[in-house]
Coordinates of C-alpha atoms (C1' of nucleotides) in Angstrom, one line a residue:
Chain A
X30 CA -1.9 16.3 3.9
X31 CA -3.5 17.7 0.5
X32 CA -0.7 20.0 -0.3
X33 CA 0.3 20.1 -4.2
X34 CA 4.2 20.7 -3.4
X35 CA 6.4 19.0 -5.7
X36 CA 9.1 16.7 -5.1
X37 CA 12.8 17.6 -6.0
X38 CA 13.5 14.7 -8.6
X39 CA 15.9 12.1 -7.0
X40 CA 17.9 12.5 -10.4
X41 CA 18.6 16.6 -9.4
X42 CA 19.2 16.2 -5.8
X43 CA 19.0 13.2 -4.0
X44 CA 19.4 14.7 -0.6
X45 CA 17.1 17.2 -1.1
X46 CA 14.6 14.5 -2.3
X47 CA 14.9 12.6 0.8
X48 CA 14.5 15.6 3.2
X49 CA 11.3 16.6 1.4
X50 CA 9.9 13.3 1.3
X51 CA 10.5 12.8 5.2
X52 CA 8.5 16.0 5.6
X53 CA 5.8 15.6 3.1
X54 CA 5.0 11.8 3.9
X55 CA 4.7 13.1 7.6
X56 CA 7.6 10.7 8.7
X57 CA 9.2 13.1 11.1
X58 CA 9.7 16.7 11.9
X59 CA 12.4 18.6 13.4
X60 CA 12.9 19.6 17.2
X61 CA 14.4 22.4 19.0
X62 CA 17.4 20.7 20.1
X63 CA 20.1 19.8 17.4
X64 CA 19.6 16.5 15.8
X65 CA 16.7 15.3 17.4
X66 CA 13.6 14.6 15.4
X67 CA 10.0 13.9 16.0
X68 CA 8.9 10.5 14.9
X69 CA 5.4 11.3 13.4
X70 CA 2.4 8.6 13.7
X71 CA 3.0 7.4 10.1
X72 CA 6.7 7.0 10.8
X73 CA 6.1 5.5 14.2
X74 CA 3.6 2.9 12.6
X75 CA 6.7 1.7 10.3
X76 CA 8.6 1.4 13.2
X77 CA 6.2 -0.5 15.2
X78 CA 5.8 -2.9 12.5
X79 CA 9.3 -3.7 12.2
X80 CA 9.7 -3.8 15.9
X81 CA 7.1 -6.6 15.7
X82 CA 8.7 -8.4 12.8
X83 CA 12.2 -8.4 14.5
X84 CA 10.9 -9.1 18.0
X85 CA 9.0 -12.3 16.5
X86 CA 12.2 -13.4 14.8
X87 CA 14.5 -12.7 18.2
X88 CA 12.0 -14.6 20.5
X89 CA 12.1 -17.6 17.7
X90 CA 15.6 -17.6 18.2
X91 CA 15.5 -18.1 22.1
X92 CA 15.8 -14.3 23.2
X93 CA 14.2 -12.3 26.0
X94 CA 13.4 -8.6 26.5
X95 CA 14.7 -6.9 29.2
X96 CA 15.3 -3.3 30.2
X97 CA 18.3 -1.8 31.3
X98 CA 18.6 1.8 32.7
X99 CA 19.3 5.0 30.6
X100 CA 22.0 6.1 33.0
X101 CA 25.8 4.8 33.6
X102 CA 28.3 5.7 36.0
X103 CA 31.1 7.3 33.9
X104 CA 33.6 4.8 35.7
X105 CA 31.8 1.8 34.2
X106 CA 32.1 3.2 30.6
X107 CA 36.0 3.4 31.4
X108 CA 36.1 -0.2 32.0
X109 CA 36.7 -1.1 28.9
X110 CA 39.7 0.7 27.1
X111 CA 38.8 0.5 23.2
X112 CA 35.2 1.1 24.3
X113 CA 35.6 4.3 26.1
X114 CA 37.7 5.5 23.4
X115 CA 35.3 5.0 20.8
X116 CA 32.3 6.2 22.5
X117 CA 33.7 9.0 25.0
X118 CA 33.8 11.8 22.5
X119 CA 30.0 11.4 21.4
X120 CA 28.6 11.1 25.0
X121 CA 26.0 13.1 26.7
X122 CA 27.2 13.4 30.4
X123 CA 24.6 14.5 33.1
X124 CA 26.6 16.5 35.9
X125 CA 23.8 17.9 37.7
X126 CA 20.4 17.0 39.6
X127 CA 18.8 20.5 39.7
X128 CA 21.4 22.7 41.2
X129 CA 23.4 20.3 42.8
X130 CA 26.5 18.7 41.1
X131 CA 26.6 15.1 41.1
X132 CA 29.5 13.2 43.2
X133 CA 30.1 11.0 39.8
X134 CA 28.7 12.1 36.4
X135 CA 26.3 10.1 34.7
X136 CA 26.9 9.1 30.9
X137 CA 23.4 8.5 29.1
X138 CA 23.9 5.4 27.1
X139 CA 25.2 5.4 23.6
X140 CA 24.9 1.8 23.9
X141 CA 24.5 -0.7 26.9
X142 CA 27.4 -3.1 27.3
X143 CA 28.6 -1.1 30.1
X144 CA 25.3 -1.2 32.0
X145 CA 24.6 -4.7 31.2
X146 CA 28.0 -6.3 31.9
X147 CA 28.1 -5.2 35.7
X148 CA 24.8 -6.5 36.1
X149 CA 25.4 -9.8 34.3
X150 CA 28.4 -10.5 36.2
X151 CA 25.8 -11.2 39.3
X152 CA 23.8 -13.3 37.0
X153 CA 26.5 -16.0 35.8
X154 CA 28.2 -18.1 38.1
X155 CA 27.9 -21.7 36.7
X156 CA 28.1 -23.4 32.9
X157 CA 24.5 -23.9 33.6
X158 CA 23.6 -20.2 33.7
X159 CA 24.5 -19.8 29.9
X160 CA 23.9 -18.9 27.4
X161 CA 22.1 -15.7 28.3
X162 CA 20.2 -14.4 25.5
X163 CA 18.9 -11.0 26.0
X164 CA 17.7 -8.1 23.8
X165 CA 16.0 -4.7 24.4
X166 CA 14.3 -1.9 22.6
X167 CA 15.4 1.6 23.8
X168 CA 16.8 4.9 22.9
X169 CA 20.3 5.9 22.9
X170 CA 22.1 8.9 22.5
X171 CA 25.3 9.6 20.4
X172 CA 26.6 13.4 20.0
X173 CA 27.2 13.1 16.1
X174 CA 28.9 16.0 14.5
X175 CA 26.3 16.1 11.5
X176 CA 22.9 14.4 11.6
X177 CA 20.1 13.5 9.4
X178 CA 16.6 12.2 9.9
X179 CA 16.5 8.7 10.7
X180 CA 19.9 8.1 9.1
X181 CA 22.0 9.7 12.0
X182 CA 20.2 11.5 14.5
X183 CA 21.4 12.5 18.2
X184 CA 18.8 10.3 19.9
X185 CA 17.7 7.2 18.5
X186 CA 15.7 4.1 18.7
X187 CA 17.3 0.7 18.3
X188 CA 17.1 -2.6 19.7
X189 CA 20.3 -4.1 21.3
X190 CA 20.9 -7.5 21.6
X191 CA 23.6 -8.8 24.4
X192 CA 24.4 -12.4 24.8
X193 CA 27.1 -14.5 26.7
X194 CA 28.3 -18.0 25.6
X195 CA 30.5 -20.6 27.0
X196 CA 33.0 -20.9 24.1
X197 CA 34.2 -18.6 21.3
X198 CA 32.6 -20.9 18.8
X199 CA 29.3 -20.5 20.3
X200 CA 29.7 -16.7 20.3
X201 CA 30.7 -16.6 16.8
X202 CA 27.8 -18.8 15.8
X203 CA 25.6 -16.5 17.7
X204 CA 26.9 -13.2 15.9
X205 CA 26.5 -15.1 12.4
X206 CA 23.0 -16.3 13.6
X207 CA 21.7 -12.8 14.1
X208 CA 23.4 -11.4 11.2
X209 CA 21.3 -13.8 9.3
X210 CA 18.2 -13.0 11.0
X211 CA 18.9 -9.3 9.9
X212 CA 19.4 -10.4 6.4
X213 CA 16.1 -12.1 6.7
X214 CA 14.2 -9.1 8.0
X215 CA 16.0 -6.6 5.3
X216 CA 15.2 -9.0 2.4
X217 CA 11.8 -10.6 3.3
X218 CA 10.3 -7.6 5.0
X219 CA 12.0 -4.7 3.6
X220 CA 12.7 -6.0 0.3
X221 CA 16.1 -4.2 0.7
X222 CA 19.1 -6.1 -1.0
X223 CA 22.0 -6.2 1.1
X224 CA 25.6 -7.5 1.2
X225 CA 27.1 -8.7 4.6
X226 CA 30.6 -8.7 5.5
X227 CA 33.5 -8.4 8.0
X228 CA 34.2 -4.5 8.8
X229 CA 37.8 -3.7 8.7
X230 CA 39.9 -3.1 11.9
X231 CA 39.3 0.5 11.8
X232 CA 35.5 0.1 11.1
X233 CA 35.2 -2.3 13.9
X234 CA 32.9 -1.7 17.1
X235 CA 34.9 -0.3 19.9
X236 CA 35.5 -3.2 21.9
X237 CA 34.8 -6.0 19.6
X238 CA 37.0 -8.6 18.2
X239 CA 35.0 -9.1 14.8
X240 CA 32.1 -7.0 13.7
X241 CA 30.0 -8.2 10.9
X242 CA 27.8 -5.4 8.8
X243 CA 24.8 -5.6 6.5
X244 CA 25.3 -2.9 3.7
X245 CA 22.1 -2.1 1.8
X246 CA 21.9 -0.5 -1.6
X247 CA 20.0 2.8 -2.0
X248 CA 18.8 4.3 -5.0
X249 CA 21.5 6.7 -5.2
X250 CA 23.7 3.9 -5.7
X251 CA 25.3 4.5 -2.3
X252 CA 25.3 1.9 0.5
X253 CA 23.9 2.4 3.8
X254 CA 25.2 0.2 6.9
X255 CA 22.0 -1.0 8.0
X256 CA 22.8 -3.3 10.9
X257 CA 25.8 -4.6 12.7
X258 CA 26.7 -7.7 14.5
X259 CA 29.9 -8.3 16.9
X260 CA 31.7 -10.9 18.5
X261 CA 32.9 -9.2 21.5
X262 CA 35.2 -12.0 22.4
X263 CA 36.1 -11.9 25.9
X264 CA 37.0 -8.3 26.2
X265 CA 33.8 -7.2 28.2
X266 CA 33.9 -10.2 30.3
X267 CA 37.6 -9.2 31.0
X268 CA 36.9 -5.6 31.7
X269 CA 33.9 -6.4 34.0
X270 CA 35.2 -9.5 35.4
X271 CA 32.4 -11.9 34.5
X272 CA 33.6 -15.6 34.6
X273 CA 31.6 -18.8 35.2
X274 CA 32.5 -22.1 36.6
X275 CA 33.2 -25.1 34.2
X276 CA 32.0 -28.6 34.7
X277 CA 35.6 -29.4 35.6
X278 CA 35.4 -26.4 38.3
X279 CA 37.5 -24.0 36.4
X280 CA 36.6 -20.5 36.7
X281 CA 36.6 -19.0 33.1
X282 CA 35.6 -15.7 31.2
X283 CA 32.5 -15.9 29.4
X284 CA 32.6 -14.8 25.6
X285 CA 29.6 -12.5 24.4
X286 CA 28.2 -11.0 21.6
X287 CA 25.9 -7.8 20.9
X288 CA 23.9 -6.7 17.7
X289 CA 21.6 -4.3 16.8
X290 CA 19.5 -2.2 14.2
X291 CA 18.0 1.0 14.6
X292 CA 15.3 3.7 13.3
X293 CA 18.1 4.2 10.6
X294 CA 16.2 1.2 8.8
X295 CA 13.4 3.5 8.3
X296 CA 15.9 5.8 6.5
X297 CA 17.3 2.7 4.4
X298 CA 13.5 1.8 3.7
X299 CA 12.9 5.5 2.1
X300 CA 16.1 5.6 0.3
X301 CA 15.7 2.0 -1.1
X302 CA 12.4 2.3 -2.7
X303 CA 11.3 5.7 -2.7
X304 CA 10.7 7.1 -6.4
X305 CA 10.2 11.0 -7.5
X306 CA 6.4 10.3 -6.8
X307 CA 7.1 9.6 -3.1
X308 CA 7.4 6.8 -0.8
X309 CA 7.2 3.0 -1.7
X310 CA 6.5 0.8 1.1
X311 CA 6.6 -3.1 1.0
X312 CA 3.0 -4.3 2.1
X313 CA 4.8 -6.1 5.3
X314 CA 5.6 -2.8 6.6
X315 CA 3.3 -0.4 5.3
X316 CA 0.8 1.3 7.9
X317 CA -1.8 0.9 5.3
X318 CA -1.5 -1.9 3.0
X319 CA -4.3 -0.7 0.9
X320 CA -6.5 2.4 0.9
X321 CA -10.0 2.9 -0.5
X322 CA -10.9 6.1 -2.5
X323 CA -14.6 6.3 -2.6
X324 CA -15.9 8.4 -5.7
X325 CA -19.3 10.3 -5.5
X326 CA -21.0 12.9 -7.3
X327 CA -24.4 13.6 -4.9
X328 CA -25.5 12.4 -1.7
X329 CA -27.1 9.3 -3.0
X330 CA -24.0 8.3 -4.5
X331 CA -21.9 9.1 -1.6
X332 CA -24.1 6.8 0.5
X333 CA -23.9 3.7 -1.8
X334 CA -20.3 4.3 -2.5
X335 CA -19.3 4.6 1.2
X336 CA -21.6 1.6 1.9
X337 CA -19.5 -0.6 -0.7
X338 CA -16.3 0.9 0.5
X339 CA -17.0 -0.3 4.0
X340 CA -18.0 -3.9 2.8
X341 CA -14.7 -3.9 0.9
X342 CA -12.9 -2.7 3.9
X343 CA -14.5 -5.3 6.2
X344 CA -13.6 -8.3 3.9
X345 CA -10.1 -7.2 3.2
X346 CA -9.4 -6.8 7.3
X347 CA -11.2 -10.1 7.7
X348 CA -8.5 -11.4 5.7
X349 CA -6.0 -9.7 7.5
X350 CA -5.1 -6.7 5.8
X351 CA -4.7 -3.0 7.0
X352 CA -6.9 -0.8 5.1
X353 CA -7.7 2.6 5.3
X354 CA -11.1 4.1 3.6
X355 CA -10.3 7.8 2.8
X356 CA -14.1 9.3 3.4
X357 CA -12.5 12.9 3.7
X358 CA -15.0 15.2 2.4
X359 CA -14.1 18.2 0.1
X360 CA -11.0 16.5 -1.0
X361 CA -11.2 15.3 -4.8
X362 CA -10.5 11.4 -5.8
X363 CA -7.5 12.9 -7.5
X364 CA -6.0 14.7 -4.6
X365 CA -6.4 11.7 -2.6
X366 CA -4.4 9.7 -5.0
X367 CA -1.5 12.1 -4.7
X368 CA -1.7 12.0 -1.0
X369 CA -1.5 8.0 -1.0
X370 CA 0.9 7.7 -3.5
X371 CA 3.3 10.1 -1.9
X372 CA 2.9 8.0 1.3
X373 CA 3.6 4.9 -0.4
X374 CA 0.3 2.8 -0.1
X375 CA 1.0 -0.3 -1.9
X376 CA -2.6 -1.0 -3.1
X377 CA -5.3 1.7 -4.0
X378 CA -8.9 0.5 -4.6
X379 CA -11.0 3.0 -6.2
X380 CA -15.1 2.8 -5.9
X381 CA -17.6 4.8 -7.7
X382 CA -21.0 4.7 -8.7
X383 CA -20.1 2.7 -11.8
X384 CA -18.2 0.4 -10.1
X385 CA -21.0 -0.3 -7.3
X386 CA -23.3 -1.2 -10.4
X387 CA -21.0 -3.5 -11.6
X388 CA -19.9 -5.1 -8.4
X389 CA -16.2 -4.3 -9.0
X390 CA -13.3 -2.1 -7.9
X391 CA -10.5 -0.4 -10.1
X392 CA -7.1 -1.4 -8.3
X393 CA -4.2 0.2 -8.7
X394 CA -0.4 -0.6 -7.6
X395 CA 1.9 1.6 -6.5
Chain B
rC26 C1' 34.3 20.9 14.6
rG27 C1' 36.1 24.1 9.8
rG28 C1' 34.1 26.4 5.1
rG29 C1' 29.8 28.1 2.6
rG30 C1' 24.0 29.0 2.6
rA31 C1' 19.4 29.8 5.1
rG32 C1' 16.0 31.1 9.2
rU33 C1' 9.5 36.0 8.2
rA34 C1' 1.9 32.3 9.0
rG35 C1' 1.5 24.7 9.2
rC36 C1' 4.3 25.2 4.2
rU37 C1' 7.2 27.7 0.0
rC38 C1' 8.7 32.1 -0.1
rA39 C1' 8.8 38.2 -0.9
rG40 C1' 10.1 42.2 2.0
rU41 C1' 16.1 43.1 4.7
rC42 C1' 20.7 46.4 0.3
rC43 C1' 18.4 52.1 1.5
rG44 C1' 15.1 51.5 9.2
rG45 C1' 8.6 54.1 9.1
rC46 C1' 1.5 49.9 8.8
rA47 C1' 3.5 42.2 8.8
rG48 C1' 2.8 40.5 3.2
rA49 C1' 1.8 36.6 -1.3
rG50 C1' 0.6 31.6 -3.0
rC51 C1' -0.6 26.9 -0.9
rA52 C1' -2.8 24.8 3.7
rC53 C1' -6.7 25.8 7.6
rU54 C1' -12.0 27.5 9.2
rG55 C1' -17.4 28.8 7.4
rG56 C1' -21.0 29.1 3.4
rC57 C1' -22.4 27.6 -1.7
rU58 C1' -21.2 24.7 -5.9
rU59 C1' -18.1 20.6 -7.1
rU60 C1' -15.7 15.3 -7.1
rG61 C1' -13.3 8.9 -12.1
rG62 C1' -5.6 12.5 -11.4
rG63 C1' -3.9 17.8 -7.3
rA64 C1' -12.0 21.7 -8.0
rG65 C1' -14.2 27.0 -8.0
rC66 C1' -16.2 31.4 -5.9
rC67 C1' -17.1 34.3 -1.7
rA68 C1' -16.1 35.4 3.6
rG69 C1' -12.8 34.3 7.3
rG70 C1' -9.0 32.9 11.3
rG71 C1' -3.5 32.5 11.7
rG72 C1' 2.9 36.2 13.5
rC73 C1' 8.0 36.0 19.7
rC74 C1' 9.7 38.3 11.6
rG75 C1' 14.9 32.0 15.4
rC76 C1' 17.0 33.7 20.6
rG77 C1' 18.9 37.6 23.6
rG78 C1' 21.6 42.3 23.7
rG79 C1' 22.9 47.2 21.3
rU80 C1' 22.1 51.6 18.2
rU81 C1' 17.7 54.7 16.9
rC82 C1' 12.1 58.9 17.9
rA83 C1' 11.2 54.5 15.4
rA84 C1' 14.4 47.7 13.8
rA85 C1' 12.0 41.8 10.1
rU86 C1' 15.5 45.6 8.1
rC87 C1' 21.7 48.3 10.7
rC88 C1' 25.7 46.1 14.9
rC89 C1' 27.4 41.9 18.5
rG90 C1' 26.6 37.2 20.6
rC91 C1' 23.8 32.4 20.7
rC92 C1' 20.5 28.9 18.7
rU93 C1' 18.6 25.6 14.9
rC94 C1' 18.4 23.8 9.9
rC95 C1' 20.7 22.6 4.8
rC96 C1' 25.5 21.8 1.7
rC97 C1' 30.7 20.3 1.5
rG98 C1' 34.5 18.4 4.5
rA99 C1' 36.6 16.3 8.8
rC100 C1' 34.6 12.8 12.7
rC101 C1' 31.7 8.6 13.5
rA102 C1' 29.2 2.7 14.9

RNA sequence: CGGGGAGUAGCUCAGUCCGGCAGAGCACUGGCUUUGGGAGCCAGGGGCCGCGGGUUCAAAUCCCGCCUCCCCGACCA
């Protein structure tokens, strides 16, 4: 922090603005491997807050978290025809363990249907075992040709929900329910306007019968696909032979769904709200909901002002706010204002000697 | 993957054409003075000049290969 580098205005070059704010707000930085990024603490904190919000909503709708492995046998990916066609070109494949060539290559998951369904086959026997409502928070790898921080990275973090149901109607209901959960999160937590709808056949998830997507409006007037919810029909059940016995004793294929949102949401958050000054973060997802900037001229004032700042911080934290007191020495208040505006902190509280005397604070909204 | 641009200190870049001591501003460290919108002075620290090879007495600079980033396109859940 503390550098005075200017941001390219959005109106001049939105892409340049985006790349600069990702660096300057300390959201992410590059790594030595193509398309892979380091998510820095400030960016990761936003992800943690997103995870907490979404995870609560998933649990409230009956889902449980689990963890399935990073690797899948290449033969498993090959089981569903459209699925393999869609994902094969962008998978990373492990062929060696040390110097020894593996008998069967391992695919690094681009998504986990082909790992999860062979397992669910063993878990599902009876209609009493349904529905299965799972979610996992993991990393996945897709070798995309062109990458951008948060928006399309080679490795990214996401959650993927996977469910199994007795009927087509139930699966469709689940697909739309989770689409609705995403909409609620994007509107109420991210303050990001979205349009939901059905993807065309060519844009459908490889292996799905229907894909619903949320398209979010960015400040360059472009749409960003911010999340998807898929009705997989019986495609994966057939490919992995997952059947259950009905009350009538019949053996029938389950109906399934999958749905996901990723760290791309952070890119969406940046582009939905950020301006020429920097990030603008919605309070529910801001690492610091308020920042206190103390102002002093001498050691006496420094003591009383910092003490007042601590009191204000304690009171606001007591009320449930995430508050940061910026007590850095040798940095002018003005420089601190620029820093925190660039980082999108929703509320700034300035406390100087005059404020302490009058028992007030100066509050400025981002 | 095709076309174009770029890679030198943490950041932005000069130096490369025309080979000859590794540079600037900001940032960082220490000291003093400052502090209500990006502070000043003084003194310092910091380099695999993207990586590998070649040419040369000598390479940041010339040649070859590769990697990474950015833009346009194609591709894409």
